[in-house]
Short mmCIF file of C-alpha atoms in Angstrom, two decimals:
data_model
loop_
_atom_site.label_atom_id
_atom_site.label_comp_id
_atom_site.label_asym_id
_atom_site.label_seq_id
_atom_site.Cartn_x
_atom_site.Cartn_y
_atom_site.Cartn_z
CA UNK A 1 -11.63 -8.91 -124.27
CA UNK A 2 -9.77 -5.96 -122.09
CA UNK A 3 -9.30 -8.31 -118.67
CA UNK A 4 -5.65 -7.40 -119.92
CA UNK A 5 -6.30 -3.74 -119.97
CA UNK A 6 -8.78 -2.78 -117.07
CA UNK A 7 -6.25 -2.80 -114.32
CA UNK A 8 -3.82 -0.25 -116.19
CA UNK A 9 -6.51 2.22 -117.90
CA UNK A 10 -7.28 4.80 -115.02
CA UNK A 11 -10.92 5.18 -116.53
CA UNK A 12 -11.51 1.48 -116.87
CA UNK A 13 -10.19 0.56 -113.02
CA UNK A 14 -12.33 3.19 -112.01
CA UNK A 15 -15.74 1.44 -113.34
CA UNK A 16 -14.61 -2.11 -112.60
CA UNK A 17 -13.75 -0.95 -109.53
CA UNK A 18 -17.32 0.77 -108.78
CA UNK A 19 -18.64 -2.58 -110.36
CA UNK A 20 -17.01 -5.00 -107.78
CA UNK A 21 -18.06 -2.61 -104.96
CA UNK A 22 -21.71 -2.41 -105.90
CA UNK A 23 -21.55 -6.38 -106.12
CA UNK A 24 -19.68 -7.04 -102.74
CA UNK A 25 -22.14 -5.25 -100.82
CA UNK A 26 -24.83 -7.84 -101.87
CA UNK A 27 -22.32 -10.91 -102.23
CA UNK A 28 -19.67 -10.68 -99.78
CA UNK A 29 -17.46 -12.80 -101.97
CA UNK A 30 -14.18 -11.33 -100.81
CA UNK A 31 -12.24 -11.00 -97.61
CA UNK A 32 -9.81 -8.80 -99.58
CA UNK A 33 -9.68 -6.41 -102.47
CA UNK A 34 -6.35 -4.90 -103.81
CA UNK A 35 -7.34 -3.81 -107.18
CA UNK A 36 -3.96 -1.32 -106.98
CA UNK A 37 -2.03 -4.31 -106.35
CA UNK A 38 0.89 -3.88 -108.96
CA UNK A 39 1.40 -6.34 -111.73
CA UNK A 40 3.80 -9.29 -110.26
CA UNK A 41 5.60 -10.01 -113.51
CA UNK A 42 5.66 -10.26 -116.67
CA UNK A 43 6.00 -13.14 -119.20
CA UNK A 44 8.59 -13.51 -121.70
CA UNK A 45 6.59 -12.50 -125.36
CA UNK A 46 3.95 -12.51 -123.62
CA UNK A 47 0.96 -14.21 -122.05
CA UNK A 48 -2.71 -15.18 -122.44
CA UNK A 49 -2.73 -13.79 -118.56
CA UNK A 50 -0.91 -11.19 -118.87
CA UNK A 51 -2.52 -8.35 -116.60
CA UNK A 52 -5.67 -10.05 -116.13
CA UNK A 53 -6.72 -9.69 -112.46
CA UNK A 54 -8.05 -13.06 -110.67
CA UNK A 55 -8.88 -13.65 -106.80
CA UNK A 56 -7.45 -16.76 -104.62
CA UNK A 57 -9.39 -18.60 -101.88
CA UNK A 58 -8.16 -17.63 -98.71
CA UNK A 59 -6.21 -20.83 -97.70
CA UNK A 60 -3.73 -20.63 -100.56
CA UNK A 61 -0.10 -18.00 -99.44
CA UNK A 62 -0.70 -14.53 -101.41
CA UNK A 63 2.44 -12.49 -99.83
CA UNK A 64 1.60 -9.91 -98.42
CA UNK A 65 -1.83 -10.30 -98.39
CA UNK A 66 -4.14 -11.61 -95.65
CA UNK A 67 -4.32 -15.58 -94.95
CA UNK A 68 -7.34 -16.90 -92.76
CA UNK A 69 -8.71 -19.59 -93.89
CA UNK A 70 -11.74 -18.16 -93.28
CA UNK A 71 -10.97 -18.61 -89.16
CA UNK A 72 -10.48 -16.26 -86.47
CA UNK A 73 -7.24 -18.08 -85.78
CA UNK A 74 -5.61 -16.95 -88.46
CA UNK A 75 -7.88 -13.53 -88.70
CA UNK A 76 -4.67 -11.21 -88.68
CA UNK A 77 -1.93 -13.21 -90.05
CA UNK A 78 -0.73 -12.42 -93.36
CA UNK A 79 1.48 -14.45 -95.64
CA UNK A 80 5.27 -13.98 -95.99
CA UNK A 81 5.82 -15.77 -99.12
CA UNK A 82 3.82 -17.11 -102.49
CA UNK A 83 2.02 -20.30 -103.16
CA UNK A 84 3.75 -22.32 -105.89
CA UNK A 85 0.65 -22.14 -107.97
CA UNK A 86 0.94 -18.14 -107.42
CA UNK A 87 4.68 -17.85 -108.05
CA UNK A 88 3.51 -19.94 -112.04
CA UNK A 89 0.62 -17.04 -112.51
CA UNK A 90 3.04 -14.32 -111.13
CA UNK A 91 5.78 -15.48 -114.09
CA UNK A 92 2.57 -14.74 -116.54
CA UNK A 93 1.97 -11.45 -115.41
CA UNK A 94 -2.00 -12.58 -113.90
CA UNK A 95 -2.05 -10.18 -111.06
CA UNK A 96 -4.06 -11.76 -107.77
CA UNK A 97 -6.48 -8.61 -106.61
CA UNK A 98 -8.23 -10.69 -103.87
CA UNK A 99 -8.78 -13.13 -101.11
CA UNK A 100 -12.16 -14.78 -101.45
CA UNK A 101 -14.23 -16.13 -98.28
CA UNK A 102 -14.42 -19.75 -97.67
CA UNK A 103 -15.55 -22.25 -95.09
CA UNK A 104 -13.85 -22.19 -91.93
CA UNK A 105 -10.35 -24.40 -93.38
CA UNK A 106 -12.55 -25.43 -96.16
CA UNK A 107 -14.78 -27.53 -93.93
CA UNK A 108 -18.67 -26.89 -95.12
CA UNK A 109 -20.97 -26.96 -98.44
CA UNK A 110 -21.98 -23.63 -97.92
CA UNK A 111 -19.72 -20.60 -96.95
CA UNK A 112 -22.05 -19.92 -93.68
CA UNK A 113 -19.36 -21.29 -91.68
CA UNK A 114 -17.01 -18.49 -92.16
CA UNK A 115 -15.60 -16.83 -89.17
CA UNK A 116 -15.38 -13.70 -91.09
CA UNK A 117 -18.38 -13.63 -93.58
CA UNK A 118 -20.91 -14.88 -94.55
CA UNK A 119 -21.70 -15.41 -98.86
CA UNK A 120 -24.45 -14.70 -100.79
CA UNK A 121 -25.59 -16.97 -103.80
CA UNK A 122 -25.33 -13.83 -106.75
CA UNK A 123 -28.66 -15.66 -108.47
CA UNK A 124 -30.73 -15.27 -105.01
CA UNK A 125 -28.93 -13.66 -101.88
CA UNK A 126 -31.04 -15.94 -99.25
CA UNK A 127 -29.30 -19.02 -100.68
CA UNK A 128 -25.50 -20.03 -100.90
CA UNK A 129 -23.12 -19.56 -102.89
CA UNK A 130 -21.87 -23.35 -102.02
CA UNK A 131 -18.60 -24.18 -100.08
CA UNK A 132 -16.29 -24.53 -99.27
CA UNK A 133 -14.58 -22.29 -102.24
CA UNK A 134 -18.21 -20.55 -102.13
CA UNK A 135 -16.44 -17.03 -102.42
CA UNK A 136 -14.27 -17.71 -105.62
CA UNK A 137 -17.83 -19.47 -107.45
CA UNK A 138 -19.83 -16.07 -106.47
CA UNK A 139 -16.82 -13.88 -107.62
CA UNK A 140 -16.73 -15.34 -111.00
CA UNK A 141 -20.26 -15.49 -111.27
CA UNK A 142 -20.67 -12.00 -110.64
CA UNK A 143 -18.48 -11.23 -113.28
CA UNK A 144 -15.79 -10.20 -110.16
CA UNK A 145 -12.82 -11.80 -112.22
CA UNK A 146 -12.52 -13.63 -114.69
CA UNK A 147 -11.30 -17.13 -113.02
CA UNK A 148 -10.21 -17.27 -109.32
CA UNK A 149 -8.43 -20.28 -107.38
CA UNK A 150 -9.71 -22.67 -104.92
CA UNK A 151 -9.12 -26.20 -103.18
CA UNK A 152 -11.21 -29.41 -103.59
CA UNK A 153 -11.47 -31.73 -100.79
CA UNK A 154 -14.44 -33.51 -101.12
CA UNK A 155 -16.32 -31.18 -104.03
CA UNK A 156 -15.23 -27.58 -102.76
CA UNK A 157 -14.60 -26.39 -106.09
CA UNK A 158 -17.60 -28.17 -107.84
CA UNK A 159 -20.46 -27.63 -105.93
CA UNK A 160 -20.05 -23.84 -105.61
CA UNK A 161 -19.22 -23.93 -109.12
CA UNK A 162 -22.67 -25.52 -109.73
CA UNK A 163 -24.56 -23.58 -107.26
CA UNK A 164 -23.60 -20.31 -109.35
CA UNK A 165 -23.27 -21.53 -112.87
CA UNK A 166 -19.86 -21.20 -113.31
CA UNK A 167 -17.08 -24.09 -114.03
CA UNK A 168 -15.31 -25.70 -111.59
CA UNK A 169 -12.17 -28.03 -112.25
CA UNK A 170 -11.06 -30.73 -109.79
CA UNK A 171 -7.06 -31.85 -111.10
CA UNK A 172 -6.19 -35.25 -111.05
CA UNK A 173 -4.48 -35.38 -107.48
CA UNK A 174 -0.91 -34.71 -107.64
CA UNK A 175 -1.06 -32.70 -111.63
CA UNK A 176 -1.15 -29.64 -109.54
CA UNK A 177 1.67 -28.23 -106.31
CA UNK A 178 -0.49 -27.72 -102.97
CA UNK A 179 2.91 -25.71 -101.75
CA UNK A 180 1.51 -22.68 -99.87
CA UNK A 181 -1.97 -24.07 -99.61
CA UNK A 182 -3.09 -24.95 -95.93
CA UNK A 183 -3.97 -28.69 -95.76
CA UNK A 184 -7.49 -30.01 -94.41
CA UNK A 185 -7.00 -33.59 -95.78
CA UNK A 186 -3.63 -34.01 -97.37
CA UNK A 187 -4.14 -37.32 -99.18
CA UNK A 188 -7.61 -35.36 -100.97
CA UNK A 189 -6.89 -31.75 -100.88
CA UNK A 190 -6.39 -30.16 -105.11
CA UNK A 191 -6.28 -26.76 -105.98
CA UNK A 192 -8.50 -26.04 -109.12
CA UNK A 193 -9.94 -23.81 -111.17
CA UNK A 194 -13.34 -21.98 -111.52
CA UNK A 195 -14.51 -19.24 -114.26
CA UNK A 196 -17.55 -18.84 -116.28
CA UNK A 197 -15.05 -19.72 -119.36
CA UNK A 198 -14.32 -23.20 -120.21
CA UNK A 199 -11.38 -21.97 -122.04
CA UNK A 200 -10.01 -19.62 -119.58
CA UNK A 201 -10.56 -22.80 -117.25
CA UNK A 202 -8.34 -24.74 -119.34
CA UNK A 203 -5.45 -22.05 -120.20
CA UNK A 204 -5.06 -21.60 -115.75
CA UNK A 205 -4.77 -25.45 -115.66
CA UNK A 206 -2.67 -25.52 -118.07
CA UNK A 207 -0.10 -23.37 -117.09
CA UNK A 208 -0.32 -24.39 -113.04
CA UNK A 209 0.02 -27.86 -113.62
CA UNK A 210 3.36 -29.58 -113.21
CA UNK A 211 5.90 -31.08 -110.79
CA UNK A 212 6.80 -29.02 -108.23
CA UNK A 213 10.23 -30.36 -106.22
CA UNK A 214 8.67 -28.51 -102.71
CA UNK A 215 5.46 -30.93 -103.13
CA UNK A 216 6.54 -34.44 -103.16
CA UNK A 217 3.08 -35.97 -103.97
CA UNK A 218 3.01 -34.14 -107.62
CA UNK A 219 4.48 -36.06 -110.38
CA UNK A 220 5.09 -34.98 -114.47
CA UNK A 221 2.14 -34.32 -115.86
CA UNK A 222 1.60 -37.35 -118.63
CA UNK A 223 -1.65 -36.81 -120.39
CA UNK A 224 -4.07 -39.72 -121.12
CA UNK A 225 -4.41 -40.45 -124.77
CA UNK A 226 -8.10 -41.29 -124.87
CA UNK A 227 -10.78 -40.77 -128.33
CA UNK A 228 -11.22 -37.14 -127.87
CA UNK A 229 -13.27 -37.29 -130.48
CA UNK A 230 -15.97 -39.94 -130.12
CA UNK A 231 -15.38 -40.89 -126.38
CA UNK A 232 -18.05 -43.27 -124.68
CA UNK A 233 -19.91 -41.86 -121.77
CA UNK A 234 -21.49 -43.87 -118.81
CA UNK A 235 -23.97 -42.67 -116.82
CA UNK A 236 -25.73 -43.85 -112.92
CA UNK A 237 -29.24 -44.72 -113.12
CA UNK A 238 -31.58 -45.47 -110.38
CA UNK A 239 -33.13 -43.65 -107.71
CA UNK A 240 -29.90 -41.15 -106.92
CA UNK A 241 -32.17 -39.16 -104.53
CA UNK A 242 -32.41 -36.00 -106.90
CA UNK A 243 -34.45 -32.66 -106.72
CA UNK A 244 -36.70 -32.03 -109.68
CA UNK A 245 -34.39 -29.71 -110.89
CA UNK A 246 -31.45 -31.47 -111.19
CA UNK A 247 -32.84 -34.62 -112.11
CA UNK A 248 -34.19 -32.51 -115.39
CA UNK A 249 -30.85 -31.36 -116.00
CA UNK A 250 -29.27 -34.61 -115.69
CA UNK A 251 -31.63 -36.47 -118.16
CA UNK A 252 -31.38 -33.15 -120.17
CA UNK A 253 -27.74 -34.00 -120.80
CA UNK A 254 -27.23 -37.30 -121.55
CA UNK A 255 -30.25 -36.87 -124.37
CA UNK A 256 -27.95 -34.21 -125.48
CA UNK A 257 -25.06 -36.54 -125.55
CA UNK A 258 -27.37 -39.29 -127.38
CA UNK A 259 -28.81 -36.87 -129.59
CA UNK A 260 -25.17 -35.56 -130.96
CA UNK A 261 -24.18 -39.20 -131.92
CA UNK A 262 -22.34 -40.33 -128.63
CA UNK A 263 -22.46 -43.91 -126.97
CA UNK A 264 -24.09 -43.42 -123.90
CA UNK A 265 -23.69 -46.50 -121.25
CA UNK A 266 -25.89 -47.22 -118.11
CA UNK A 267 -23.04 -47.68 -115.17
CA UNK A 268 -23.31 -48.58 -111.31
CA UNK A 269 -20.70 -47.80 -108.53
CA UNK A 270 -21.08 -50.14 -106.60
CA UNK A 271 -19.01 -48.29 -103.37
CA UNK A 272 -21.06 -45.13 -104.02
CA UNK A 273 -22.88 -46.07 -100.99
CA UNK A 274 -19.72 -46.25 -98.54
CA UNK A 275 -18.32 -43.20 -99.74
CA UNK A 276 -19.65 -40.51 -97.31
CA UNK A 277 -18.49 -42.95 -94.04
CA UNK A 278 -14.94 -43.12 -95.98
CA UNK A 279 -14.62 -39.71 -96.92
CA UNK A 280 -15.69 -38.29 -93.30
CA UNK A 281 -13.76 -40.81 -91.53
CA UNK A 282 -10.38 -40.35 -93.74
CA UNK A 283 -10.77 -36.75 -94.11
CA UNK A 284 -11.73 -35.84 -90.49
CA UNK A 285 -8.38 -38.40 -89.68
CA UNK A 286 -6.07 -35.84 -91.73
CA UNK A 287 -7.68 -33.14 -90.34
CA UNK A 288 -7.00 -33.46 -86.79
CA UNK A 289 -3.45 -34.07 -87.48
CA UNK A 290 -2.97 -30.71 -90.23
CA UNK A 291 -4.64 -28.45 -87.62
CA UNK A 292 -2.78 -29.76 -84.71
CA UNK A 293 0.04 -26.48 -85.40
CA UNK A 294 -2.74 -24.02 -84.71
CA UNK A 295 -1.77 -23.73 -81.18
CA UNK A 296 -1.59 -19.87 -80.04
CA UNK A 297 1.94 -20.82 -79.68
CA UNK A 298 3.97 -19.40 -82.77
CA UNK A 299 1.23 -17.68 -84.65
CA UNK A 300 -2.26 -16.59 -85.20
CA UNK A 301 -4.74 -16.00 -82.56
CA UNK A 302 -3.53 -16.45 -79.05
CA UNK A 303 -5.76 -16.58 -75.68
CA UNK A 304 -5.59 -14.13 -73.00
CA UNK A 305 -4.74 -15.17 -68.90
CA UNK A 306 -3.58 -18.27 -69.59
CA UNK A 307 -1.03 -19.90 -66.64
CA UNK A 308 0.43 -22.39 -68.74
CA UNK A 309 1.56 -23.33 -72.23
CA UNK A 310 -1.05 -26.21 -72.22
CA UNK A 311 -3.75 -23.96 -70.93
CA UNK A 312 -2.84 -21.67 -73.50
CA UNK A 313 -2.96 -23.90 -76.24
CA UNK A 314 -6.56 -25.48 -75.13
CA UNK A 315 -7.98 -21.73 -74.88
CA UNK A 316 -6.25 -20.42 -77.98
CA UNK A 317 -8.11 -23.38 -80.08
CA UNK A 318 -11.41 -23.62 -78.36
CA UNK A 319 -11.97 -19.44 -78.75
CA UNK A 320 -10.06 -19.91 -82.20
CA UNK A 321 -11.85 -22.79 -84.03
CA UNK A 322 -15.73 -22.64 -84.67
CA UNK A 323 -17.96 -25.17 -83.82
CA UNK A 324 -17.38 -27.48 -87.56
CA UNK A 325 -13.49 -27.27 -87.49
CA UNK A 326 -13.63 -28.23 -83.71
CA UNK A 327 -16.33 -31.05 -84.49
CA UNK A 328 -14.42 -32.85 -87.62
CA UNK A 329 -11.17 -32.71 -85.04
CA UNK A 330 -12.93 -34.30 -82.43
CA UNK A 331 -14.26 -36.88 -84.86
CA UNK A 332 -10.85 -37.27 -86.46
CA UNK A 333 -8.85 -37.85 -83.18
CA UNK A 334 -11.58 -40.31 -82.45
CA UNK A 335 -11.53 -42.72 -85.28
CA UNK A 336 -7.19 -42.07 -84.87
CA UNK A 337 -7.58 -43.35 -81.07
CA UNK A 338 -5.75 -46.75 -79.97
CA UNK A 339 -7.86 -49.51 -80.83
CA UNK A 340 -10.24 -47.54 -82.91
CA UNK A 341 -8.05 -47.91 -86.12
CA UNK A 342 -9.05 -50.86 -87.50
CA UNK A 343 -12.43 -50.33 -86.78
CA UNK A 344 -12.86 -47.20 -88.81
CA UNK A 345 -9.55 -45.67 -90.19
CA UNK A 346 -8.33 -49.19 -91.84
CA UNK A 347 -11.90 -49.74 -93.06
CA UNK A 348 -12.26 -46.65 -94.34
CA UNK A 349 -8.93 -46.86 -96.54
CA UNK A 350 -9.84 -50.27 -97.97
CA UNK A 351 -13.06 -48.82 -99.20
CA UNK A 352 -11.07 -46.00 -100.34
CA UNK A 353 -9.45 -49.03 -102.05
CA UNK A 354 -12.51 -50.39 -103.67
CA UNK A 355 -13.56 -46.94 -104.97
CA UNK A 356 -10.79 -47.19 -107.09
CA UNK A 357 -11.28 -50.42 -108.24
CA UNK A 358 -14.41 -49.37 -109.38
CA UNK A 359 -13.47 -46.58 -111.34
CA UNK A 360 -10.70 -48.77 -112.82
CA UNK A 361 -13.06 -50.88 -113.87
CA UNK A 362 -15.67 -48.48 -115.26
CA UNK A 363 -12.99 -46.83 -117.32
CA UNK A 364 -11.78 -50.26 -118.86
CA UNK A 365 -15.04 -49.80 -121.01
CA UNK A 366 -15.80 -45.91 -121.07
CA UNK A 367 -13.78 -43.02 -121.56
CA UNK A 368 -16.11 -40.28 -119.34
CA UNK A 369 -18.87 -40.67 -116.47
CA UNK A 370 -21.68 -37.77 -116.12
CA UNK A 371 -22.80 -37.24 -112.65
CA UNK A 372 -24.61 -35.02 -110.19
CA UNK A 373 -22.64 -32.85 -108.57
CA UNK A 374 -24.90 -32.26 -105.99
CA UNK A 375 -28.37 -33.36 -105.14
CA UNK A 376 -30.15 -30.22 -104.95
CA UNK A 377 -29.69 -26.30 -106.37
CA UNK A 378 -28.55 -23.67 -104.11
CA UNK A 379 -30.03 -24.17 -100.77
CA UNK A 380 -31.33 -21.37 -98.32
CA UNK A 381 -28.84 -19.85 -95.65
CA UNK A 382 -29.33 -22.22 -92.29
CA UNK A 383 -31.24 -25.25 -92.17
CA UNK A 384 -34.61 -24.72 -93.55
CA UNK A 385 -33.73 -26.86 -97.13
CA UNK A 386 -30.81 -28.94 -95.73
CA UNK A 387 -30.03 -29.81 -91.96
CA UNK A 388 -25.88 -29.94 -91.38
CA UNK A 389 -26.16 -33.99 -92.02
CA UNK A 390 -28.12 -33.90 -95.21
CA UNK A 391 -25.34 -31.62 -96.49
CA UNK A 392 -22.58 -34.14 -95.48
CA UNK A 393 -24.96 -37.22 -97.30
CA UNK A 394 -25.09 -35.00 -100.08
CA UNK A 395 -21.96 -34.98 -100.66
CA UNK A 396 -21.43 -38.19 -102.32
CA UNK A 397 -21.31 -37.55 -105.71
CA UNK A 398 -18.48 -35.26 -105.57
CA UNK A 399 -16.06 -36.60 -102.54
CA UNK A 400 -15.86 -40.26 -104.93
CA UNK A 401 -13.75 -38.51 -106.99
CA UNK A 402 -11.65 -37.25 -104.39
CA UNK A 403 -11.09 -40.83 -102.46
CA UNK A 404 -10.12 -41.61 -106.16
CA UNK A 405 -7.97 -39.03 -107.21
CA UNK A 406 -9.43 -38.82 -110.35
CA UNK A 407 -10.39 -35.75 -112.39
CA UNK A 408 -13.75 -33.84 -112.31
CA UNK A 409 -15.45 -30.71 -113.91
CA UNK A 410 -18.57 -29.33 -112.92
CA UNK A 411 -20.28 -27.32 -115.71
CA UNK A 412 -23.16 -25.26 -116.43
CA UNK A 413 -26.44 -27.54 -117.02
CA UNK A 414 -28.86 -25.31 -117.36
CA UNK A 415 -31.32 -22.45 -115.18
CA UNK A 416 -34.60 -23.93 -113.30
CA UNK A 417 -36.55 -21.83 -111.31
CA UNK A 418 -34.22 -18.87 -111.35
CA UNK A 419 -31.71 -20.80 -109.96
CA UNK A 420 -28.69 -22.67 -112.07
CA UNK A 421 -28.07 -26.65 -111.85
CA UNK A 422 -24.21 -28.07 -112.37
CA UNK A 423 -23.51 -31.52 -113.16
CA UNK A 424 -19.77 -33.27 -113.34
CA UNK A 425 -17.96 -35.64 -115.89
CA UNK A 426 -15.48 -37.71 -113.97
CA UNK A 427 -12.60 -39.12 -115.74
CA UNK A 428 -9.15 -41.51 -115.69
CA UNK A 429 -6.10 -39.78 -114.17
CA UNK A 430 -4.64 -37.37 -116.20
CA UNK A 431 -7.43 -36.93 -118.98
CA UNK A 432 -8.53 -33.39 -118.30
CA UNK A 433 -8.75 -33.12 -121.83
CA UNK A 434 -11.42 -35.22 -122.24
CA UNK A 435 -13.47 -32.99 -119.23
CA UNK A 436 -12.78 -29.81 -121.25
CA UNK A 437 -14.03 -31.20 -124.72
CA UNK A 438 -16.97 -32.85 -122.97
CA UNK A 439 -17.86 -29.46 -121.21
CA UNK A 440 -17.55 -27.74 -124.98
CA UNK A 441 -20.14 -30.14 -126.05
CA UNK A 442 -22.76 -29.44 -123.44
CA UNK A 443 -21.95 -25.66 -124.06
CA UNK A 444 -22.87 -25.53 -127.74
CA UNK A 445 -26.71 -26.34 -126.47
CA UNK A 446 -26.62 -25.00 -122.95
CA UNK A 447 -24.55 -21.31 -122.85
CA UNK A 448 -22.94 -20.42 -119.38
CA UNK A 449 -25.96 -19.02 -118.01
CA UNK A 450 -25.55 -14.70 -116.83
CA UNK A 451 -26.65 -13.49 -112.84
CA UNK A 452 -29.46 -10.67 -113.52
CA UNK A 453 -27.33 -8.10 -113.31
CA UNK A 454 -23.56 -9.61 -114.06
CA UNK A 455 -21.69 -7.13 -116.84
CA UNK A 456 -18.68 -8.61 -119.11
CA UNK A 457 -15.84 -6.57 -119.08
CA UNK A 458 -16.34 -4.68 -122.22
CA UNK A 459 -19.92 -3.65 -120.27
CA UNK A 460 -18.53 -2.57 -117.13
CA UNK A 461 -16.08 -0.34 -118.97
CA UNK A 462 -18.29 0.72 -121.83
CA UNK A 463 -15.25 -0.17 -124.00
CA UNK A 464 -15.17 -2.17 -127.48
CA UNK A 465 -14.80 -5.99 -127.50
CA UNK A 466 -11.33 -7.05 -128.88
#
């Protein structure tokens, strides 16, 4: 492995550099690419990141670099200081070389509702990449960087991650600092981890994890002592509304799991149902209240011939905001409205309520659920496989774990038709663990599939492994 090596060899930058440009022009991963971006730090006796370049989705604080949130709003305004989870990876010595696109303040499965870009899906450029960390799953896919940064709201990290056969780690909520991250849904929001590595996915969490004394909802990391080594899996049967595809994939790997010795247990979640009202009503709630300081008044885009500092405002976020942002505000200041509380806000948080109760539950007899992460494969760009709502239904399987808190890993399930399928393990606060040594398992009969044309490293440089 020379991750460590290819941004100080002159001959190496030059072909990884080459590389990354021949791949952006299809992909469009990145908003930004500073590959002479010197080395922040460096660890004491060294680190397993030492000099390894990575790329951050665009609504975590990179100083110096560009911070949009994918948003005309914020299309010019650059960052004066560093994320918390930045400042840990700077102490290592992992240099951030990028900004990767992203939905519109991570609102959208798909990265089409970029102000700014629009991303490809590497495996088939009609289709893609996912959202709303879309840009960071096609980066590492491509064989970009080796792991890259993005948030989770309601499955941001995972269903990208699945779309483009990569991993994608959703923390327990509150393991990891949001400091420096820009909030859609405050009470969901978790910055995570995606690379086609399980181990590299691991060694990032790892060493971001923590307290952090300027993010009050983190708390010391405790780990769960569950059976790592013969934990019991559940799985959800019935009709769960699956594509061909994934619904191989699925039964593909629990046999797996049954076939390697493992108890395997039929489960239900029984709020599954109620969790894309909850998620949309709660989320949508926090929204309209985070993106309230986007103004015009002390930064980021501000409207023209204006008379008044309420005119001004108005303009500034109706020419500012796209049509999604401005839709889940509208929604969110709706269900927030006197009188309207109770009827949707309240209810929403006592199913949020009963979600975990289930979960509690379900983990008082198994150690590790496996799960769709989404209903379908990559979809086309627009609305010829999935209308806007479909995309919001199909969200389901991966915003339960956020309305829980709980831990989640999409991983690699295998290719059909040219396209690659993810599925999730959920599991109890604090046992990311367990998620990493389930994820080994499936990878010892399903390898992290390779994009026709992705290069490792060693490739791209015509250098030696080692």
């Amino acid at each position: 492995m020379i991750w460590n090596n290819v941004l100080k060899n002159t001959e190496y930058k030059k072909k990884y550099v080459e590389y990354v440009k021949n791949w952006e022009e299809k992909i469009h991963s990145l908003l930004v690419f500073d590959p002479d971006r010197p080395t922040p730090g460096k660890a004491e006796g060294g680190s397993a990141l030492s000099n390894i370049p990575y790329v951050v989705k665009d609504n975590i604080a990179v100083k110096d670099f560009r911070f949009t949130c994918g948003s005309k709003i914020l299309e010019n305004f650059v960052s004066l200081y560093d994320a918390a989870v930045i400042e840990k990876l700077n102490t290592l010595g992992a240099v951030p070389i990028g900004k990767s696109n992203m939905d519109e303040f991570g609102m959208g499965s798909s990265t089409d509702n970029s102000a700014l870009a629009i991303t490809n899906n590497p495996w088939d450029l009609e289709r893609v990449a996912g959202g709303s960390s879309g840009g960071s799953a096609a980066a590492v896919a491509a064989g970009i960087t080796p792991f890259a940064l993005g948030t989770d709201t309601g499955g941001s990290i995972r269903q990208p991650a699945s779309f483009c056969g990569v991993y994608g780690l959703k923390p327990t909520y509150g393991s990891v600092s949001r400091y420096g991250a820009v909030a859609y849904a405050s009470s969901l929001d978790v910055i995570g981890v995606l690379a086609r590595d399980i181990s590299m996915t691991e060694t990032v969490f790892d060493l971001i994890k923590g307290k952090d004394e300027q993010d009050q909802t983190t708390t010391e990391y405790i780990e769960d002592k569950r059976n790592l080594q013969k934990p019991v899996f559940g799985y959800l049967v019935g009709d769960l509304g699956l594509s061909d595809s994934v619904a191989k994939a699925y039964k593909n790997c629990i046999d797996i799991l049954k076939s390697k010795g493992y108890e395997v247990k039929e489960i239900a979640i029984p709020s599954l149902e109620y969790v894309i009202p909850a998620y949309y009503t709660i989320s949508t709630a926090e929204a309209s209240a985070n993106l309230a300081k986007f103004n015009g008044i002390r930064y980021g885009y501000r409207s023209k011939g204006t008379e008044s500092p309420l005119a001004l405002m108005k303009k500034s976020r109706s020419e500012g905001f796209g049509e999604e942002v401005k839709l889940r505000i509208l929604l969110g200041t709706y269900v927030l409205r006197s009188g309207f509380q109770d009827k949707y806000y309240i209810k929403a948080q006592k199913i949020r309520t009963k979600i975990i109760n289930d979960f509690n539950n379900i983990f008082g007899n198994i150690d590790l659920v496996v799960a769709p992460a989404f209903p379908t494969a990559a979809f086309r760009h627009g609305n010829a496989d999935l209308s806007p709502y479909q995309q919001r239904l199909a969200d389901k399987f991966s915003a339960i774990a956020n309305l829980a808190g709980i831990p989640a890993l999409s991983f690699p399930a295998g290719v059909y038709d040219n396209l690659p399928v993810g599925l999730q393990f959920f599991a109890p606060h604090y046992s990311e663990k367990l998620l990493f040594n389930a994820a080994k398992i499936i990878a010892e009969e399903i390898p992290v599939p390779k994009v026709p044309g992705f290069k490792t490293i060693e490739e791209i440089c015509e250098a030696p492994r080692g």
